[in-house]
Tab-separated table of C-alpha atoms and ligand atoms in Angstrom:
chain	number	residue	atom	x	y	z
A	1	MET	CA	-5.842	-25.206	-35.154
A	2	LYS	CA	-5.788	-22.496	-37.832
A	3	PRO	CA	-8.747	-20.088	-37.250
A	4	ASP	CA	-11.210	-19.766	-40.150
A	5	ARG	CA	-11.858	-16.069	-39.766
A	6	VAL	CA	-9.741	-13.334	-38.206
A	7	ALA	CA	-10.624	-9.662	-37.717
A	8	VAL	CA	-7.770	-7.171	-38.008
A	9	LEU	CA	-8.744	-3.983	-36.182
A	10	GLY	CA	-6.676	-1.081	-37.582
A	11	CYS	CA	-4.913	-1.038	-40.956
A	12	GLY	CA	-1.724	0.902	-40.220
A	13	PRO	CA	1.586	-0.836	-40.981
A	14	ALA	CA	1.104	-3.489	-38.268
A	15	GLY	CA	-2.478	-4.388	-39.192
A	16	ALA	CA	-1.644	-4.392	-42.901
A	17	ALA	CA	1.318	-6.747	-42.382
A	18	ALA	CA	-0.878	-9.084	-40.321
A	19	ALA	CA	-3.744	-9.056	-42.837
A	20	ILE	CA	-1.441	-9.636	-45.840
A	21	THR	CA	0.306	-12.554	-44.082
A	22	LEU	CA	-2.947	-14.215	-42.996
A	23	ALA	CA	-4.557	-13.877	-46.439
A	24	ALA	CA	-1.454	-15.444	-48.039
A	25	ARG	CA	-1.994	-18.445	-45.742
A	26	GLY	CA	-5.610	-18.902	-46.775
A	27	VAL	CA	-7.272	-17.336	-43.730
A	28	ASP	CA	-10.456	-15.309	-44.266
A	29	VAL	CA	-9.573	-11.787	-43.022
A	30	VAL	CA	-11.936	-8.945	-42.095
A	31	ALA	CA	-9.939	-5.690	-41.963
A	32	ILE	CA	-11.512	-2.627	-40.316
A	33	ASP	CA	-10.210	0.960	-40.137
A	34	PRO	CA	-12.142	4.253	-40.298
A	35	ARG	CA	-9.187	6.243	-41.642
A	36	PRO	CA	-8.393	6.588	-45.350
A	37	ALA	CA	-4.749	5.958	-46.277
A	38	GLY	CA	-4.272	9.315	-48.005
A	39	GLU	CA	-3.602	11.501	-44.945
A	40	TRP	CA	-0.086	12.625	-44.027
A	41	GLU	CA	1.072	11.561	-40.596
A	42	PRO	CA	4.455	11.764	-38.863
A	43	GLY	CA	6.713	8.684	-39.003
A	44	GLU	CA	8.888	8.842	-42.106
A	45	GLY	CA	12.251	7.355	-41.114
A	46	LEU	CA	12.392	3.688	-42.138
A	47	PRO	CA	15.548	1.817	-41.111
A	48	ALA	CA	17.367	-0.392	-43.623
A	49	ALA	CA	16.392	-3.466	-41.571
A	50	ALA	CA	12.762	-2.966	-42.657
A	51	GLY	CA	13.749	-4.038	-46.189
A	52	ALA	CA	13.667	-7.686	-45.053
A	53	ALA	CA	10.135	-7.236	-43.649
A	54	LEU	CA	8.926	-5.654	-46.902
A	55	ARG	CA	10.509	-8.454	-48.974
A	56	LYS	CA	8.797	-11.072	-46.809
A	57	LEU	CA	5.450	-9.363	-47.454
A	58	GLY	CA	6.167	-9.347	-51.218
A	59	LEU	CA	6.176	-5.544	-51.215
A	60	TRP	CA	9.800	-4.756	-52.079
A	61	PRO	CA	9.189	-3.997	-55.790
A	62	SER	CA	6.303	-1.616	-55.055
A	63	PHE	CA	8.296	-0.029	-52.231
A	64	GLN	CA	11.211	0.615	-54.595
A	65	ALA	CA	8.851	2.203	-57.102
A	66	GLY	CA	7.354	4.454	-54.406
A	67	GLY	CA	9.714	7.419	-54.756
A	68	HIS	CA	11.035	7.137	-51.179
A	69	LEU	CA	14.418	8.775	-50.594
A	70	PRO	CA	17.554	7.022	-49.332
A	71	SER	CA	19.275	8.787	-46.445
A	72	SER	CA	23.020	9.431	-46.488
A	73	GLY	CA	23.160	9.104	-42.695
A	74	PHE	CA	22.631	11.195	-39.585
A	75	VAL	CA	24.339	14.255	-38.168
A	76	SER	CA	23.758	14.576	-34.452
A	77	CYS	CA	24.631	16.866	-31.571
A	78	TRP	CA	24.090	14.481	-28.675
A	79	GLY	CA	26.222	14.577	-25.541
A	80	SER	CA	28.551	17.083	-27.206
A	81	ASP	CA	28.423	20.476	-28.963
A	82	GLU	CA	30.466	18.929	-31.793
A	83	PRO	CA	28.250	17.497	-34.560
A	84	ALA	CA	28.951	13.812	-35.286
A	85	PHE	CA	28.135	12.192	-38.644
A	86	ARG	CA	27.103	8.539	-38.854
A	87	PRO	CA	27.130	7.644	-42.560
A	88	ALA	CA	24.603	5.161	-43.986
A	89	LEU	CA	27.634	3.419	-45.508
A	90	LEU	CA	28.320	1.822	-42.114
A	91	ASP	CA	25.154	-0.305	-42.341
A	92	PRO	CA	25.764	-3.350	-44.570
A	93	ARG	CA	22.001	-3.613	-45.199
A	94	GLY	CA	22.131	-0.317	-47.090
A	95	PRO	CA	20.679	3.142	-46.436
A	96	SER	CA	17.658	3.926	-44.316
A	97	TRP	CA	14.720	5.564	-46.100
A	98	GLN	CA	12.830	8.821	-45.805
A	99	LEU	CA	9.293	7.908	-46.715
A	100	ASP	CA	6.531	9.550	-48.594
A	101	ARG	CA	4.284	8.352	-45.787
A	102	VAL	CA	1.060	8.768	-47.771
A	103	ARG	CA	2.371	6.545	-50.592
A	104	PHE	CA	3.771	4.056	-48.093
A	105	ASN	CA	0.404	3.727	-46.346
A	106	GLN	CA	-1.381	3.506	-49.691
A	107	MET	CA	0.943	0.689	-50.813
A	108	LEU	CA	0.062	-1.282	-47.677
A	109	ARG	CA	-3.658	-0.645	-48.089
A	110	ASP	CA	-3.599	-1.724	-51.745
A	111	ALA	CA	-1.867	-4.960	-50.757
A	112	LEU	CA	-4.282	-5.868	-47.987
A	113	GLY	CA	-7.422	-5.259	-50.048
A	114	PRO	CA	-10.656	-3.546	-49.029
A	115	ALA	CA	-11.136	-2.568	-45.394
A	116	LEU	CA	-14.451	-1.776	-43.738
A	117	PRO	CA	-14.378	1.986	-43.058
A	118	HIS	CA	-15.552	1.898	-39.445
A	119	ARG	CA	-14.208	2.648	-35.984
A	120	VAL	CA	-14.636	-0.423	-33.810
A	121	THR	CA	-15.907	0.560	-30.401
A	122	GLU	CA	-16.869	-2.788	-28.936
A	123	VAL	CA	-15.946	-6.418	-29.320
A	124	ARG	CA	-17.666	-9.108	-27.270
A	125	ARG	CA	-16.569	-12.657	-26.586
A	126	ASN	CA	-19.319	-15.269	-27.202
A	127	GLY	CA	-17.878	-18.646	-26.221
A	128	PRO	CA	-15.168	-19.416	-28.796
A	129	LEU	CA	-16.219	-16.533	-31.093
A	130	TRP	CA	-15.932	-12.748	-31.024
A	131	THR	CA	-18.779	-10.492	-32.111
A	132	ILE	CA	-17.927	-7.090	-33.567
A	133	SER	CA	-20.771	-4.569	-33.858
A	134	LEU	CA	-20.495	-1.862	-36.520
A	135	PRO	CA	-23.067	0.897	-37.080
A	136	GLY	CA	-25.613	0.015	-39.803
A	137	LYS	CA	-24.095	-3.450	-40.410
A	138	PRO	CA	-25.000	-6.931	-39.236
A	139	PRO	CA	-22.675	-8.085	-36.407
A	140	ILE	CA	-19.480	-9.799	-37.574
A	141	SER	CA	-18.393	-13.094	-36.006
A	142	VAL	CA	-14.745	-14.153	-36.020
A	143	ASN	CA	-12.590	-16.747	-34.243
A	144	PHE	CA	-9.688	-14.412	-33.533
A	145	ILE	CA	-9.029	-10.672	-33.286
A	146	ILE	CA	-5.799	-8.802	-33.924
A	147	ASP	CA	-5.623	-5.434	-32.174
A	148	ALA	CA	-3.632	-3.154	-34.500
A	149	THR	CA	-5.302	0.082	-33.410
A	150	GLY	CA	-2.032	1.893	-32.601
A	151	ARG	CA	-0.816	3.367	-29.356
A	152	SER	CA	-4.275	4.567	-28.279
A	153	GLY	CA	-5.087	0.845	-28.078
A	154	ARG	CA	-8.795	1.445	-27.569
A	155	LEU	CA	-9.514	-2.279	-27.564
A	156	ARG	CA	-7.000	-2.953	-24.850
A	157	ARG	CA	-7.548	-6.238	-23.059
A	158	SER	CA	-4.642	-5.874	-20.633
A	159	PRO	CA	-3.260	-2.999	-18.504
A	160	ARG	CA	-0.688	-0.802	-20.268
A	161	ARG	CA	2.596	0.326	-18.713
A	162	VAL	CA	3.648	3.859	-19.638
A	163	ASP	CA	7.423	4.393	-19.529
A	164	SER	CA	7.550	7.968	-20.821
A	165	ARG	CA	5.155	10.773	-21.671
A	166	LEU	CA	7.129	12.074	-24.628
A	167	VAL	CA	5.231	14.060	-27.264
A	168	GLY	CA	6.303	14.975	-30.784
A	169	ILE	CA	5.399	18.414	-32.151
A	170	THR	CA	5.775	17.911	-35.859
A	171	ALA	CA	5.308	19.753	-39.132
A	172	LEU	CA	5.789	19.098	-42.818
A	173	VAL	CA	7.380	22.217	-44.356
A	174	PRO	CA	9.032	23.224	-47.664
A	175	ASP	CA	12.679	22.137	-47.726
A	176	PRO	CA	15.067	25.008	-48.545
A	177	SER	CA	17.898	22.564	-49.450
A	178	PRO	CA	16.322	19.312	-50.702
A	179	ASP	CA	19.670	17.864	-51.886
A	180	ASP	CA	20.818	17.566	-48.280
A	181	ALA	CA	20.303	13.835	-47.706
A	182	ALA	CA	21.354	13.563	-44.059
A	183	GLY	CA	18.901	13.613	-41.170
A	184	LEU	CA	19.584	15.827	-38.152
A	185	VAL	CA	19.157	15.086	-34.445
A	186	GLU	CA	19.983	17.698	-31.820
A	187	ALA	CA	19.585	17.539	-28.058
A	188	VAL	CA	18.481	20.787	-26.357
A	189	PRO	CA	17.468	21.505	-22.739
A	190	GLU	CA	13.761	20.938	-23.541
A	191	GLY	CA	14.298	17.589	-25.305
A	192	TRP	CA	15.536	16.969	-28.830
A	193	TRP	CA	14.955	18.174	-32.359
A	194	TYR	CA	14.744	16.124	-35.507
A	195	ALA	CA	14.741	17.252	-39.133
A	196	SER	CA	14.916	15.346	-42.364
A	197	ARG	CA	14.009	15.763	-46.003
A	198	VAL	CA	11.094	13.743	-47.410
A	199	PRO	CA	9.988	13.324	-51.046
A	200	GLY	CA	8.282	16.199	-52.798
A	201	GLY	CA	10.778	18.940	-51.834
A	202	ARG	CA	9.555	18.970	-48.259
A	203	MET	CA	11.047	18.242	-44.871
A	204	VAL	CA	9.780	17.074	-41.521
A	205	VAL	CA	10.804	19.130	-38.531
A	206	ALA	CA	9.928	18.006	-35.022
A	207	LEU	CA	10.579	18.764	-31.388
A	208	PHE	CA	10.290	15.872	-28.950
A	209	THR	CA	9.717	16.861	-25.339
A	210	ASP	CA	7.712	15.746	-22.336
A	211	ALA	CA	3.995	16.548	-22.313
A	212	SER	CA	4.478	18.454	-19.028
A	213	ILE	CA	7.134	20.697	-20.653
A	214	ALA	CA	5.338	21.231	-23.985
A	215	GLY	CA	2.623	23.257	-22.245
A	216	THR	CA	5.163	25.668	-20.735
A	217	ILE	CA	6.951	26.649	-23.974
A	218	ASP	CA	6.033	30.186	-25.110
A	219	SER	CA	7.642	30.397	-28.523
A	220	TRP	CA	8.596	27.465	-30.730
A	221	PRO	CA	10.340	29.672	-33.331
A	222	ASP	CA	12.569	31.210	-30.601
A	223	LEU	CA	13.481	27.722	-29.417
A	224	LEU	CA	14.304	26.603	-32.954
A	225	ALA	CA	16.413	29.738	-33.495
A	226	LYS	CA	18.597	28.749	-30.516
A	227	THR	CA	19.583	25.403	-32.056
A	228	ALA	CA	22.961	24.908	-33.755
A	229	LEU	CA	22.067	22.239	-36.344
A	230	VAL	CA	18.338	22.193	-37.010
A	231	GLY	CA	17.564	25.934	-36.942
A	232	PRO	CA	19.868	26.849	-39.835
A	233	ARG	CA	18.314	24.044	-41.937
A	234	ALA	CA	14.587	24.285	-41.110
A	235	ARG	CA	11.924	26.950	-40.960
A	236	TRP	CA	9.300	26.698	-38.266
A	237	PRO	CA	5.823	26.653	-39.808
A	238	ARG	CA	2.648	28.520	-39.010
A	239	PRO	CA	1.172	27.234	-35.742
A	240	ASP	CA	-1.872	25.809	-37.583
A	241	ARG	CA	0.450	23.387	-39.416
A	242	LEU	CA	1.712	21.766	-36.208
A	243	ARG	CA	0.666	18.308	-35.087
A	244	THR	CA	1.208	17.111	-31.550
A	245	ALA	CA	1.176	13.375	-30.928
A	246	ALA	CA	2.091	11.035	-28.090
A	247	ALA	CA	5.479	9.480	-28.837
A	248	GLY	CA	6.692	7.873	-25.583
A	249	SER	CA	7.439	4.272	-24.720
A	250	SER	CA	4.518	2.156	-23.528
A	251	ALA	CA	3.430	-1.461	-23.753
A	252	LEU	CA	0.647	-3.816	-22.811
A	253	GLU	CA	1.440	-5.967	-19.776
A	254	ARG	CA	0.198	-8.938	-21.845
A	255	VAL	CA	0.169	-8.675	-25.634
A	256	ALA	CA	-2.002	-11.746	-26.187
A	257	GLY	CA	-4.764	-13.777	-24.552
A	258	PRO	CA	-7.375	-16.343	-25.518
A	259	GLY	CA	-8.495	-15.527	-29.067
A	260	TRP	CA	-6.689	-12.174	-29.339
A	261	VAL	CA	-3.271	-10.697	-29.955
A	262	ALA	CA	-1.946	-7.123	-30.160
A	263	VAL	CA	0.591	-5.958	-32.759
A	264	GLY	CA	2.580	-2.808	-33.565
A	265	ASP	CA	2.089	0.215	-31.330
A	266	ALA	CA	-1.031	-1.362	-29.810
A	267	ALA	CA	1.327	-3.955	-28.283
A	268	CYS	CA	4.545	-1.945	-27.697
A	269	ALA	CA	5.087	1.687	-28.699
A	270	HIS	CA	8.589	3.128	-29.045
A	271	ASP	CA	10.299	6.500	-28.667
A	272	PRO	CA	11.026	7.775	-32.235
A	273	LEU	CA	14.673	8.233	-31.198
A	274	SER	CA	14.944	4.476	-31.743
A	275	SER	CA	13.582	4.683	-35.345
A	276	ARG	CA	11.958	1.304	-34.849
A	277	GLY	CA	8.203	2.008	-34.730
A	278	LEU	CA	7.487	1.210	-38.385
A	279	HIS	CA	9.956	-1.670	-38.522
A	280	ASP	CA	8.477	-3.301	-35.436
A	281	ALA	CA	4.938	-2.667	-36.684
A	282	LEU	CA	5.700	-4.606	-39.886
A	283	THR	CA	7.613	-7.411	-38.189
A	284	SER	CA	5.210	-7.869	-35.253
A	285	GLY	CA	2.170	-7.882	-37.591
A	286	THR	CA	3.806	-10.592	-39.691
A	287	ALA	CA	5.036	-12.578	-36.672
A	288	ALA	CA	1.643	-12.509	-34.936
A	289	ALA	CA	-0.151	-13.703	-38.079
A	290	GLU	CA	2.347	-16.555	-38.471
A	291	ALA	CA	1.931	-17.438	-34.791
A	292	ILE	CA	-1.867	-17.551	-35.096
A	293	VAL	CA	-1.624	-19.998	-38.008
A	294	ALA	CA	1.070	-22.078	-36.276
A	295	ASN	CA	-0.743	-22.064	-32.928
A	296	SER	CA	2.287	-20.491	-31.212
A	297	VAL	CA	0.897	-17.177	-29.942
A	298	PRO	CA	2.441	-17.549	-26.414
A	299	ALA	CA	5.917	-17.684	-28.003
A	300	TYR	CA	5.107	-14.496	-29.959
A	301	ALA	CA	4.002	-12.796	-26.719
A	302	ALA	CA	7.171	-13.861	-24.861
A	303	GLN	CA	9.357	-12.559	-27.703
A	304	MET	CA	7.550	-9.193	-27.727
A	305	ALA	CA	8.009	-8.773	-23.954
A	306	ALA	CA	11.730	-9.652	-24.146
A	307	THR	CA	12.317	-7.282	-27.080
A	308	TYR	CA	10.540	-4.411	-25.320
A	309	HIS	CA	12.619	-4.820	-22.150
A	310	ALA	CA	15.876	-4.913	-24.149
A	311	TYR	CA	14.755	-1.778	-26.042
A	312	LEU	CA	14.053	0.105	-22.777
A	313	LYS	CA	17.545	-0.724	-21.540
A	314	ASP	CA	19.198	0.497	-24.757
A	315	LEU	CA	17.063	3.635	-24.878
A	316	GLY	CA	17.935	4.518	-21.260
A	317	TRP	CA	21.638	4.081	-22.014
A	318	TYR	CA	21.416	6.388	-25.018
A	319	TYR	CA	19.529	9.149	-23.178
A	320	ARG	CA	22.022	8.970	-20.294
A	321	ARG	CA	24.851	9.819	-22.716
A	322	GLU	CA	23.492	13.389	-22.854
A	323	THR	CA	24.774	15.113	-19.693
A	324	ARG	CA	25.064	18.756	-20.833
A	325	PHE	CA	21.749	19.893	-19.293
A	326	PRO	CA	21.804	18.834	-15.602
A	327	ASP	CA	19.209	21.486	-14.616
A	328	SER	CA	16.659	20.500	-17.230
A	329	PRO	CA	13.660	18.479	-15.981
A	330	PHE	CA	13.568	16.572	-19.305
A	331	TRP	CA	17.140	15.293	-18.952
A	332	ARG	CA	17.083	14.915	-15.152
A	333	ALA	CA	14.210	12.464	-15.529
A	334	ARG	CA	16.307	10.463	-18.016
A	335	GLN	CA	19.475	10.364	-15.908
A	336	ARG	CA	17.689	8.295	-13.258
B	401	FAD	C1	5.736	12.229	-33.984
B	401	FAD	C2	6.088	10.811	-34.341
B	401	FAD	C3	7.180	10.553	-35.151
B	401	FAD	C4	7.491	9.227	-35.507
B	401	FAD	N1	8.564	8.998	-36.313
B	401	FAD	C5	8.887	7.719	-36.649
B	401	FAD	C6	9.971	7.450	-37.518
B	401	FAD	O1	10.642	8.363	-38.013
B	401	FAD	N2	10.251	6.134	-37.806
B	401	FAD	C7	9.521	5.107	-37.301
B	401	FAD	O2	9.815	3.934	-37.586
B	401	FAD	N3	8.467	5.339	-36.484
B	401	FAD	C8	8.136	6.609	-36.167
B	401	FAD	N4	7.039	6.857	-35.365
B	401	FAD	C9	6.253	5.691	-34.889
B	401	FAD	C10	5.402	5.081	-36.016
B	401	FAD	O3	4.628	6.065	-36.666
B	401	FAD	C11	4.494	4.011	-35.417
B	401	FAD	O4	5.290	3.135	-34.644
B	401	FAD	C12	3.750	3.193	-36.460
B	401	FAD	O5	2.897	4.005	-37.234
B	401	FAD	C13	2.922	2.110	-35.771
B	401	FAD	O6	2.138	1.426	-36.700
B	401	FAD	P1	0.786	0.701	-36.205
B	401	FAD	O7	0.221	0.061	-37.405
B	401	FAD	O8	1.077	-0.121	-35.005
B	401	FAD	O9	-0.151	1.873	-35.680
B	401	FAD	P2	-0.769	3.153	-36.470
B	401	FAD	O10	0.133	3.573	-37.581
B	401	FAD	O11	-1.060	4.105	-35.383
B	401	FAD	O12	-2.097	2.580	-37.100
B	401	FAD	C14	-3.221	2.280	-36.298
B	401	FAD	C15	-4.446	2.236	-37.175
B	401	FAD	O13	-5.559	1.810	-36.388
B	401	FAD	C16	-6.696	2.563	-36.741
B	401	FAD	N5	-7.616	2.551	-35.597
B	401	FAD	C17	-7.461	3.191	-34.399
B	401	FAD	N6	-8.509	2.942	-33.611
B	401	FAD	C18	-9.332	2.108	-34.305
B	401	FAD	C19	-10.573	1.489	-34.008
B	401	FAD	N7	-11.180	1.667	-32.825
B	401	FAD	N8	-11.166	0.706	-34.950
B	401	FAD	C20	-10.550	0.481	-36.146
B	401	FAD	N9	-9.361	1.056	-36.487
B	401	FAD	C21	-8.772	1.849	-35.566
B	401	FAD	C22	-6.146	3.939	-37.069
B	401	FAD	O14	-7.045	4.663	-37.910
B	401	FAD	C23	-4.822	3.599	-37.759
B	401	FAD	O15	-4.957	3.514	-39.158
B	401	FAD	C24	6.698	8.158	-35.006
B	401	FAD	C25	5.611	8.419	-34.187
B	401	FAD	C26	5.303	9.735	-33.864
B	401	FAD	C27	4.103	9.976	-32.961
């Protein structure tokens, strides 16, 4: 039976997709997120496949008007000192996109409507209902909750498996050559670098490494200077501009249970090497909302588990292709 009232906890891409889909099917949605949409955050590479998800949500026209930049492809040094170029032309769905992440988030927020600006700290099950307590507000009762709170998954209702402790050290910096439309990926002994232009004459530059290694690195600029591809293209910013965030693979053992379902990173979080975090956030939010209405949540959960296991296999294969750094703890851990 279709629930009358659903709470969506977290209004990132996954929560927004879920809320938009439920509202379009006549469900009363309560969306809650303490964070305003206007803050920059890392996560700007959107694969071409996400176009289908945005069309399904009715957001393609506003996405196209959002000033996001098409990518011409990727140059990578991975498994070889020779740079390899994979042109966007090879994907029949078209180019991937380099997002203005603030505008992207704002587009999603505008489409889902007003959200209560609160951090949910507790939800309680009362028979068939859930009660959500928010400071200074009467308790909210709903039939179903969607956990879209991201990889921190504070409302976790199942144990979480952690498959890697990757972190991303990221900065948004002025782009010295903004006409260069290709993204860069470069493996180094400590992990891998990523750089790409984003709208507004800026670029994102990031080092992905293990949390245990990040603490031992003395000088990020020296490390960047040693790179062949990324260093000549990017300047390392002042240390106060750096953001460090968890970026490894992890997933809930069960992504759904009676009266609840998890979506996006709260369900399964991906290594940014796969470029699938935003895509899967949009598609899982939509799929979970459809499953709630169609009473087929177990099928959604089974699909999520199967997709995550296939992703881990593919990711492992790709990391194992880099064999140039046999003494590095980062790469040794990934050769196993
Ligand atoms: C460094 C880095 C680089 C990345 N690069 C890429 C990339 O290039 N391409 C890509 O596709 N993906 C990338 N990702 C992954 C991508 O950003 C995520 O997969 C995506 O944002 C997940 O969306 P989400 O909606 O599930 O979670 P989030 O975007 O994390 O949104 C969760 C929301 O929940 C809210 N929230 C949290 N706790 C509560 C609470 N208790 N109550 C209410 N609300 C709450 C938060 O405020 C937030 O708005 C990157 C990630 C990192 C860390």
